[in-house]
CSV table of C-alpha atoms in Angstrom, one decimal:
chain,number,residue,atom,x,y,z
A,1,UNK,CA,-44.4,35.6,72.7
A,2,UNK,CA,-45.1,38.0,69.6
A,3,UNK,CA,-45.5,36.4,65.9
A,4,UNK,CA,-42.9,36.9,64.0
A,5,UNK,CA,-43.1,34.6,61.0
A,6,UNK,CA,-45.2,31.9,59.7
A,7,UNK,CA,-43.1,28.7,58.2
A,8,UNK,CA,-45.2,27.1,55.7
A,9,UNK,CA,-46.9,24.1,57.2
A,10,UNK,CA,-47.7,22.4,54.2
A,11,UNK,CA,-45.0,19.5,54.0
A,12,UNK,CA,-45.3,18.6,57.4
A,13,UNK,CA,-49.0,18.6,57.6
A,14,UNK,CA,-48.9,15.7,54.7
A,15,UNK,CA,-46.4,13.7,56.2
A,16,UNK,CA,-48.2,14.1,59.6
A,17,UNK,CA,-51.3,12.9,58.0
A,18,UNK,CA,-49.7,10.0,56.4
A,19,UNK,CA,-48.0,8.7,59.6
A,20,UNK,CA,-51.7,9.1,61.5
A,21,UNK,CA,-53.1,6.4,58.6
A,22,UNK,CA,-50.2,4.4,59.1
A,23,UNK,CA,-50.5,4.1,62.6
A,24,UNK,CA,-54.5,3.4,61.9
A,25,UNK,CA,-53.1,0.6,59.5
A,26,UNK,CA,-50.5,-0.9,62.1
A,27,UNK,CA,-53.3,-0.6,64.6
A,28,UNK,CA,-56.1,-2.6,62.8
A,29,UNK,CA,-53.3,-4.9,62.4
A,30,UNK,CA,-53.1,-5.6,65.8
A,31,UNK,CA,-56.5,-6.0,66.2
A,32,UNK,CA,-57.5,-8.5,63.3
A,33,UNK,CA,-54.0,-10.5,64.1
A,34,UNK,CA,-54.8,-10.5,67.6
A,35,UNK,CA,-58.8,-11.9,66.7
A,36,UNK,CA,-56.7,-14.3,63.9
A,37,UNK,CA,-54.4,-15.9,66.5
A,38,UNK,CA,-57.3,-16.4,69.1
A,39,UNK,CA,-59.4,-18.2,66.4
A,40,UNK,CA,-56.3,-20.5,65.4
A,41,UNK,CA,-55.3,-21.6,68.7
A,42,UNK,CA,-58.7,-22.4,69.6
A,43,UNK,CA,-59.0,-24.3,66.7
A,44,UNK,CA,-55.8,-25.8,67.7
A,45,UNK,CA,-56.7,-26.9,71.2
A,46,UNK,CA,-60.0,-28.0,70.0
A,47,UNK,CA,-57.8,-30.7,67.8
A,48,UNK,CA,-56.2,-31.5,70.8
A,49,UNK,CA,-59.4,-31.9,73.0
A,50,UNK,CA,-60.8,-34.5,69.7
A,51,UNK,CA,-57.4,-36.4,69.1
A,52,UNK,CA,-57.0,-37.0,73.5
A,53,UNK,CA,-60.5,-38.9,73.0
A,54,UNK,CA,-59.5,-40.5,70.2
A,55,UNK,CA,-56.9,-41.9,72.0
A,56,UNK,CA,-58.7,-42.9,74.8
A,57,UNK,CA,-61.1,-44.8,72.4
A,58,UNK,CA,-57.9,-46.5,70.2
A,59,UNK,CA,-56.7,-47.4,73.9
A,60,UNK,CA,-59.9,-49.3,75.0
A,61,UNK,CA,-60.4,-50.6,71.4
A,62,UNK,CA,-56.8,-52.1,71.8
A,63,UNK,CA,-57.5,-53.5,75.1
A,64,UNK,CA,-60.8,-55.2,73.6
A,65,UNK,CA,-58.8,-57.0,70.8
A,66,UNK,CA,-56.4,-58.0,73.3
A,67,UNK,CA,-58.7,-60.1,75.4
A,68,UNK,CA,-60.7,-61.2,72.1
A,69,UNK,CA,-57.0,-62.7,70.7
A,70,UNK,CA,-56.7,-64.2,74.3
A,71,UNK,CA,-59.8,-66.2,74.0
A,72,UNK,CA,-59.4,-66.9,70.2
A,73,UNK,CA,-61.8,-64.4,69.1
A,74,UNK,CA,-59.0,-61.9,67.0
A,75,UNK,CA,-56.2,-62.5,65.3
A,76,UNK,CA,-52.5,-61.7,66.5
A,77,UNK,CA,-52.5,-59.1,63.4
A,78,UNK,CA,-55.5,-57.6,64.7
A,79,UNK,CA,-53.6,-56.7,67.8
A,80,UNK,CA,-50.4,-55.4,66.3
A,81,UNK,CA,-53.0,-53.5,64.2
A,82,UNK,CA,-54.6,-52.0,66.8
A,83,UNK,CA,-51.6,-50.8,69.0
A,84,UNK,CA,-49.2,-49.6,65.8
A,85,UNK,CA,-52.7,-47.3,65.3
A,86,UNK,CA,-52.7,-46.0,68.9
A,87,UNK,CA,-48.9,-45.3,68.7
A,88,UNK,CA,-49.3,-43.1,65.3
A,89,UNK,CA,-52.0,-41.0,66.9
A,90,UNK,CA,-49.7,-40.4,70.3
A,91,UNK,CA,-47.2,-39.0,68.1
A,92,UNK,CA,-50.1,-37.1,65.9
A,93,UNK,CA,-50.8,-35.9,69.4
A,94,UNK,CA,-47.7,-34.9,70.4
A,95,UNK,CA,-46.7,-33.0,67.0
A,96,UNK,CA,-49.9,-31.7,67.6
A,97,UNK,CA,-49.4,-29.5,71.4
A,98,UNK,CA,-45.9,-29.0,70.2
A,99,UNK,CA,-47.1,-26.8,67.3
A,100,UNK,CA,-49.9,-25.5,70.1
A,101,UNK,CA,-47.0,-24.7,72.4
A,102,UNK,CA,-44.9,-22.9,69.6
A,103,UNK,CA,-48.2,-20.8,67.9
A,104,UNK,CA,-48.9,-19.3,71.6
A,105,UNK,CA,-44.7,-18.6,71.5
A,106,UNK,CA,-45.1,-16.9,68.1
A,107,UNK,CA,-48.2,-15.0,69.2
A,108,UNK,CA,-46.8,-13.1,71.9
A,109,UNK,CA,-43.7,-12.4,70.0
A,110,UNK,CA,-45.6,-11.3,66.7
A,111,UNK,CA,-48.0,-9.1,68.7
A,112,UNK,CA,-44.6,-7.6,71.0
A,113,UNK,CA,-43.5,-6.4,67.5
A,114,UNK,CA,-46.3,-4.8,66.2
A,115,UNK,CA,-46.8,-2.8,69.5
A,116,UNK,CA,-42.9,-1.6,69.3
A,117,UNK,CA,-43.9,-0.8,65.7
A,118,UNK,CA,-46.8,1.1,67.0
A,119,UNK,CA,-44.8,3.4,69.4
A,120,UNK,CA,-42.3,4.0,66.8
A,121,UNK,CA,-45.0,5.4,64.5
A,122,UNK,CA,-46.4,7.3,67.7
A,123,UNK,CA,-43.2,8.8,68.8
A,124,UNK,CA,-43.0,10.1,65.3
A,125,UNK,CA,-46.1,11.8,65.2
A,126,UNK,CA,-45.2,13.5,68.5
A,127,UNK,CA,-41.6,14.9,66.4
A,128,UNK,CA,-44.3,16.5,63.8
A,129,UNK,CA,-46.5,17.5,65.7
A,130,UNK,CA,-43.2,19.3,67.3
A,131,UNK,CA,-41.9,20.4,64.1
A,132,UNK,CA,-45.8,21.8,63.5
A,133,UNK,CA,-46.0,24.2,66.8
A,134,UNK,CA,-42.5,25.6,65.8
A,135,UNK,CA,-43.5,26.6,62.3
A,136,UNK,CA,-44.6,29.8,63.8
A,137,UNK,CA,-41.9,31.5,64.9
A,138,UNK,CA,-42.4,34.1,68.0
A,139,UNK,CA,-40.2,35.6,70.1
A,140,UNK,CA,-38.7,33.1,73.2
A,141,UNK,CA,-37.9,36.9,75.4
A,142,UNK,CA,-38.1,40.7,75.3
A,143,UNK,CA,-35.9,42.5,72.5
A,144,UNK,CA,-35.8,43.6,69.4
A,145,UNK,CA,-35.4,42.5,66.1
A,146,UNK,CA,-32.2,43.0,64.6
A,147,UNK,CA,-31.9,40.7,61.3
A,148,UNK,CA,-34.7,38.6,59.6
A,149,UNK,CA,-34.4,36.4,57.2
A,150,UNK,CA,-37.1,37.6,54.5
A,151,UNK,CA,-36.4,35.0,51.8
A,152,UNK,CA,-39.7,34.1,51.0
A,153,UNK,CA,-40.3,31.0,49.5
A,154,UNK,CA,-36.6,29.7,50.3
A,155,UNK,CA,-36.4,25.9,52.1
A,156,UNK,CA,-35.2,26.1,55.4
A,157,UNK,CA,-32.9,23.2,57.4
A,158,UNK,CA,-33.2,22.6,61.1
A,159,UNK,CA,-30.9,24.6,63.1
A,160,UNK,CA,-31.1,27.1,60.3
A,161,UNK,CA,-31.3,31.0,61.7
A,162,UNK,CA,-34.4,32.5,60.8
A,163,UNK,CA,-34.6,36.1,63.1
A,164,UNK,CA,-31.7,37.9,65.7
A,165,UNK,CA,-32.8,39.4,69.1
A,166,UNK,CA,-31.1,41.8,70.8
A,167,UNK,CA,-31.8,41.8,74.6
A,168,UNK,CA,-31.6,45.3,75.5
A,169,UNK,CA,-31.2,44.7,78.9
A,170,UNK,CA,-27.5,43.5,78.4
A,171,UNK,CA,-24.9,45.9,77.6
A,172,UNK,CA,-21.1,45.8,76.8
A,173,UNK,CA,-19.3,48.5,77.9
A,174,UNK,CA,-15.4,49.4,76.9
A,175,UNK,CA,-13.2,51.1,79.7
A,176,UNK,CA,-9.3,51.3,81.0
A,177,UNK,CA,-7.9,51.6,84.0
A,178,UNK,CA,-4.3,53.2,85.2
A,179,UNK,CA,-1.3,50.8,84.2
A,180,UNK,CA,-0.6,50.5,88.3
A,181,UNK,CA,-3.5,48.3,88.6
A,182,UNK,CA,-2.7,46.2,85.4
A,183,UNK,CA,-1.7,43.2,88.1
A,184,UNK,CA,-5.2,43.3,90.0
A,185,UNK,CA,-7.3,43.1,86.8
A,186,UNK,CA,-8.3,39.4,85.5
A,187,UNK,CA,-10.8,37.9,83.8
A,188,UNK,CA,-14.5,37.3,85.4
A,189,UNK,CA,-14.0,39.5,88.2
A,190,UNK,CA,-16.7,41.8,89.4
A,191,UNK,CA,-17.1,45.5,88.5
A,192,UNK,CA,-19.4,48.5,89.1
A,193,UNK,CA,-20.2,50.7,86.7
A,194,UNK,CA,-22.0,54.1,87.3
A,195,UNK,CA,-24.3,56.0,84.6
A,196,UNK,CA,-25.3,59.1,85.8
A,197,UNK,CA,-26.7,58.3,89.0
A,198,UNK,CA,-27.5,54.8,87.9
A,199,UNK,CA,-24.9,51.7,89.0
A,200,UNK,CA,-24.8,48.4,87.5
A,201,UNK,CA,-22.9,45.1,87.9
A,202,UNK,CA,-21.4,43.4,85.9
A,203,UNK,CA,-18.1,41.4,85.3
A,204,UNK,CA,-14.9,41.6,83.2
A,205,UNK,CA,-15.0,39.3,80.1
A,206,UNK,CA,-11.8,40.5,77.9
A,207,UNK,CA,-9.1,42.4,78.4
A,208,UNK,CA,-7.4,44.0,75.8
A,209,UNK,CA,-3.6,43.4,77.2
A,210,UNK,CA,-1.9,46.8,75.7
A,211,UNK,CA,-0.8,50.4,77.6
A,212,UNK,CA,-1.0,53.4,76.0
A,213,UNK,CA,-0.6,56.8,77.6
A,214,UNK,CA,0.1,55.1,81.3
A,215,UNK,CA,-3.8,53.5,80.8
């Protein structure tokens, strides 16, 4: 947990900053799109609403001429008038909900890819803010320094070592046995080894296969 270096944070802290009023940007975004969209579709659906009474008036209007040219009192052209008028605003209507149906389609997509934009931009800012906490360096366990790299000023990669630790509660320890047992001695097995009047375990990691002197 002790401080060993400070990394400087300057880079990071402007690129952090820029993603944070980028993500306000995307954000607003959402928000004036989202008011945009509502005001179009209304508008939108509003036409509909006037052109479906429209229709209903074109419809009684031709069914007035009709009985007038039945009586005498319109002309046949009148009638074909009338109806060729109501046709044209059924298919104004229709055009008109199919581009309805397709805006509320495009809305829900649009506003999907904004908000994947959004959590992009946030996952980001959680990588910095990472990358921020780590530009001081402590120690992750007990030890002691062995090498530290003490180029000041010098750009450093990720993955790049910046300080060694020695863990002084490991040890390596070199020892030989009698040739006899040569046969019994493999790798990863456990062994004892006594200090004084201290004993502790460990295992076998090498073995240097060579006799000398019978050992």
């Amino acid at each position: 947990g002790d401080l060993i270096m400070n990394l400087d944070q300057e880079y990071i802290k402007l690129e952090y900053e820029g993603l944070q009023d980028q993500l306000e940007l995307k954000k607003n975004n959402i928000t004036r799109l989202s008011l945009e969209y509502d005001k179009n579709l209304k508008e939108l659906e509003y036409q509909n609403q006037i052109m479906a009474w429209q229709l209903s008036d074109l419809e009684a209007n031709l069914a007035d001429i009709s009985r007038l040219n039945k009586v005498g009192g319109a002309t046949k052209e009148e009638v074909e008038q009338a109806d060729l008028k109501l046709k044209i605003t059924r298919l104004e209507k229709k055009k008109l909900e199919n581009d309805l149906n397709f805006r509320k389609q495009a809305v829900t997509s649009d506003r999907r890819n904004l908000e994947l934009e959004v959590m992009i931009q946030e996952k980001k800012l959680r990588e910095l803010n990472r990358k921020l906490t780590e530009t001081s360096v402590r120690s992750p366990r007990a030890g002691v320094i062995t090498w530290i790299n003490e180029a000041i000023g010098k750009k450093v990669t990720e993955g790049e070592a910046l300080v060694r630790l020695a863990n002084l509660e490991n040890f390596r320890i070199e020892a030989s046995c009698s040739d006899r047992y040569s046969n019994l001695v493999k790798l990863g097995m456990s062994v004892n080894v006594r200090i004084n009047q201290t004993v502790l375990q460990g295992k076998i990691i090498s073995i240097l296969p060579a006799i000398e002197n019978n050992t």
